């Protein structure tokens, strides 16, 4: 987590990959580590890199991140952080209406609890991108 907060993405991914690869069976199913790897992939996915990976037959980072977030949601359907990740990947891939729907659902489901703040911020960001700042302020 220290590497993530310092934006040392490569080192953060190495640390979380190590937990998921070398840890106990419980560690390999750890939602925090899985979501963290997904977040690193999202933060390091560049458009050109994504296109090049797809052309080379490699799995783009955003697709891998989506798989990780969905893996957590399969085990923990109410995990707001994994759901946020799904919304972010959808937004990054250009599926704005679907991303807004996910962020709205997370915001409503969290009801002020863990994850609600991120849902509100992500939804506001989508409104700003759509040039609807008044909705973003709500």
GROMACS .gro file of C-alpha atoms in nm:
model
  138
    1UNK     CA    1   0.000   0.000   0.000
    2UNK     CA    2   0.294   0.233   0.065
    3UNK     CA    3   0.413   0.192  -0.294
    4UNK     CA    4   0.061   0.266  -0.424
    5UNK     CA    5   0.031   0.586  -0.224
    6UNK     CA    6   0.372   0.696  -0.353
    7UNK     CA    7   0.260   0.615  -0.711
    8UNK     CA    8   0.534   0.357  -0.743
    9UNK     CA    9   0.302   0.143  -0.954
   10UNK     CA   10   0.551  -0.119  -1.066
   11UNK     CA   11   0.674  -0.184  -0.712
   12UNK     CA   12   0.319  -0.186  -0.576
   13UNK     CA   13   0.210  -0.439  -0.836
   14UNK     CA   14   0.512  -0.657  -0.759
   15UNK     CA   15   0.425  -0.655  -0.388
   16UNK     CA   16   0.060  -0.743  -0.441
   17UNK     CA   17   0.141  -1.001  -0.709
   18UNK     CA   18   0.377  -1.163  -0.461
   19UNK     CA   19   0.096  -1.191  -0.204
   20UNK     CA   20  -0.140  -1.337  -0.462
   21UNK     CA   21   0.121  -1.576  -0.604
   22UNK     CA   22   0.318  -1.686  -0.299
   23UNK     CA   23   0.077  -1.636  -0.012
   24UNK     CA   24  -0.144  -1.886   0.161
   25UNK     CA   25  -0.471  -1.996   0.002
   26UNK     CA   26  -0.647  -1.722   0.200
   27UNK     CA   27  -0.396  -1.462   0.079
   28UNK     CA   28  -0.455  -1.561  -0.284
   29UNK     CA   29  -0.824  -1.484  -0.234
   30UNK     CA   30  -0.759  -1.158  -0.049
   31UNK     CA   31  -0.998  -0.897  -0.189
   32UNK     CA   32  -0.773  -0.606  -0.089
   33UNK     CA   33  -0.473  -0.745  -0.279
   34UNK     CA   34  -0.682  -0.837  -0.584
   35UNK     CA   35  -0.843  -0.494  -0.597
   36UNK     CA   36  -0.504  -0.328  -0.545
   37UNK     CA   37  -0.357  -0.512  -0.846
   38UNK     CA   38  -0.663  -0.409  -1.049
   39UNK     CA   39  -0.616  -0.047  -0.943
   40UNK     CA   40  -0.249  -0.055  -1.040
   41UNK     CA   41  -0.340  -0.194  -1.382
   42UNK     CA   42  -0.598   0.082  -1.433
   43UNK     CA   43  -0.352   0.350  -1.325
   44UNK     CA   44  -0.079   0.226  -1.559
   45UNK     CA   45  -0.294   0.151  -1.864
   46UNK     CA   46  -0.223   0.395  -2.143
   47UNK     CA   47  -0.436   0.410  -2.457
   48UNK     CA   48  -0.147   0.339  -2.695
   49UNK     CA   49  -0.022   0.056  -2.475
   50UNK     CA   50  -0.371  -0.096  -2.460
   51UNK     CA   51  -0.404  -0.089  -2.840
   52UNK     CA   52  -0.056  -0.236  -2.890
   53UNK     CA   53  -0.128  -0.519  -2.644
   54UNK     CA   54  -0.452  -0.604  -2.823
   55UNK     CA   55  -0.275  -0.605  -3.161
   56UNK     CA   56  -0.005  -0.836  -3.025
   57UNK     CA   57  -0.263  -1.078  -2.890
   58UNK     CA   58  -0.182  -0.986  -2.529
   59UNK     CA   59  -0.446  -0.911  -2.272
   60UNK     CA   60  -0.482  -0.534  -2.225
   61UNK     CA   61  -0.442  -0.409  -1.868
   62UNK     CA   62  -0.798  -0.275  -1.851
   63UNK     CA   63  -0.938  -0.617  -1.942
   64UNK     CA   64  -0.722  -0.784  -1.678
   65UNK     CA   65  -0.827  -0.524  -1.421
   66UNK     CA   66  -1.195  -0.586  -1.504
   67UNK     CA   67  -1.144  -0.960  -1.453
   68UNK     CA   68  -0.987  -0.898  -1.113
   69UNK     CA   69  -1.267  -0.668  -0.997
   70UNK     CA   70  -1.530  -0.917  -1.117
   71UNK     CA   71  -1.343  -1.198  -0.939
   72UNK     CA   72  -1.382  -1.013  -0.611
   73UNK     CA   73  -1.748  -0.938  -0.683
   74UNK     CA   74  -1.813  -1.307  -0.750
   75UNK     CA   75  -1.702  -1.380  -0.392
   76UNK     CA   76  -1.819  -1.056  -0.232
   77UNK     CA   77  -2.115  -0.914  -0.429
   78UNK     CA   78  -2.144  -0.611  -0.200
   79UNK     CA   79  -1.777  -0.506  -0.223
   80UNK     CA   80  -1.807  -0.136  -0.309
   81UNK     CA   81  -1.439  -0.103  -0.395
   82UNK     CA   82  -1.449  -0.380  -0.656
   83UNK     CA   83  -1.768  -0.230  -0.800
   84UNK     CA   84  -1.597   0.109  -0.819
   85UNK     CA   85  -1.318  -0.059  -1.014
   86UNK     CA   86  -1.569  -0.197  -1.263
   87UNK     CA   87  -1.713   0.151  -1.307
   88UNK     CA   88  -1.369   0.305  -1.360
   89UNK     CA   89  -1.276   0.046  -1.622
   90UNK     CA   90  -1.606   0.104  -1.801
   91UNK     CA   91  -1.544   0.479  -1.799
   92UNK     CA   92  -1.187   0.435  -1.926
   93UNK     CA   93  -1.313   0.216  -2.209
   94UNK     CA   94  -1.568   0.481  -2.311
   95UNK     CA   95  -1.884   0.328  -2.165
   96UNK     CA   96  -1.991   0.644  -1.984
   97UNK     CA   97  -2.358   0.561  -1.927
   98UNK     CA   98  -2.275   0.216  -1.791
   99UNK     CA   99  -2.004   0.362  -1.566
  100UNK     CA  100  -2.247   0.622  -1.430
  101UNK     CA  101  -2.498   0.348  -1.360
  102UNK     CA  102  -2.238   0.150  -1.164
  103UNK     CA  103  -2.128   0.458  -0.967
  104UNK     CA  104  -2.491   0.544  -0.888
  105UNK     CA  105  -2.562   0.190  -0.769
  106UNK     CA  106  -2.252   0.190  -0.550
  107UNK     CA  107  -2.342   0.528  -0.405
  108UNK     CA  108  -2.697   0.412  -0.327
  109UNK     CA  109  -2.589   0.075  -0.189
  110UNK     CA  110  -2.317   0.225   0.031
  111UNK     CA  111  -2.564   0.470   0.182
  112UNK     CA  112  -2.289   0.678   0.340
  113UNK     CA  113  -2.074   0.379   0.435
  114UNK     CA  114  -1.743   0.259   0.294
  115UNK     CA  115  -1.724   0.330  -0.077
  116UNK     CA  116  -2.002   0.590  -0.090
  117UNK     CA  117  -1.757   0.879  -0.111
  118UNK     CA  118  -1.573   0.731  -0.406
  119UNK     CA  119  -1.905   0.664  -0.580
  120UNK     CA  120  -2.004   1.026  -0.533
  121UNK     CA  121  -1.670   1.156  -0.660
  122UNK     CA  122  -1.662   0.924  -0.960
  123UNK     CA  123  -2.020   1.010  -1.052
  124UNK     CA  124  -1.941   1.382  -1.020
  125UNK     CA  125  -1.637   1.334  -1.241
  126UNK     CA  126  -1.854   1.172  -1.507
  127UNK     CA  127  -2.091   1.470  -1.495
  128UNK     CA  128  -1.800   1.713  -1.537
  129UNK     CA  129  -1.675   1.514  -1.837
  130UNK     CA  130  -2.024   1.548  -1.986
  131UNK     CA  131  -2.008   1.925  -1.930
  132UNK     CA  132  -2.284   1.910  -1.667
  133UNK     CA  133  -2.113   2.080  -1.372
  134UNK     CA  134  -2.435   2.156  -1.183
  135UNK     CA  135  -2.510   1.785  -1.153
  136UNK     CA  136  -2.152   1.729  -1.037
  137UNK     CA  137  -2.200   1.973  -0.748
  138UNK     CA  138  -2.502   1.785  -0.610
   0.00000   0.00000   0.00000
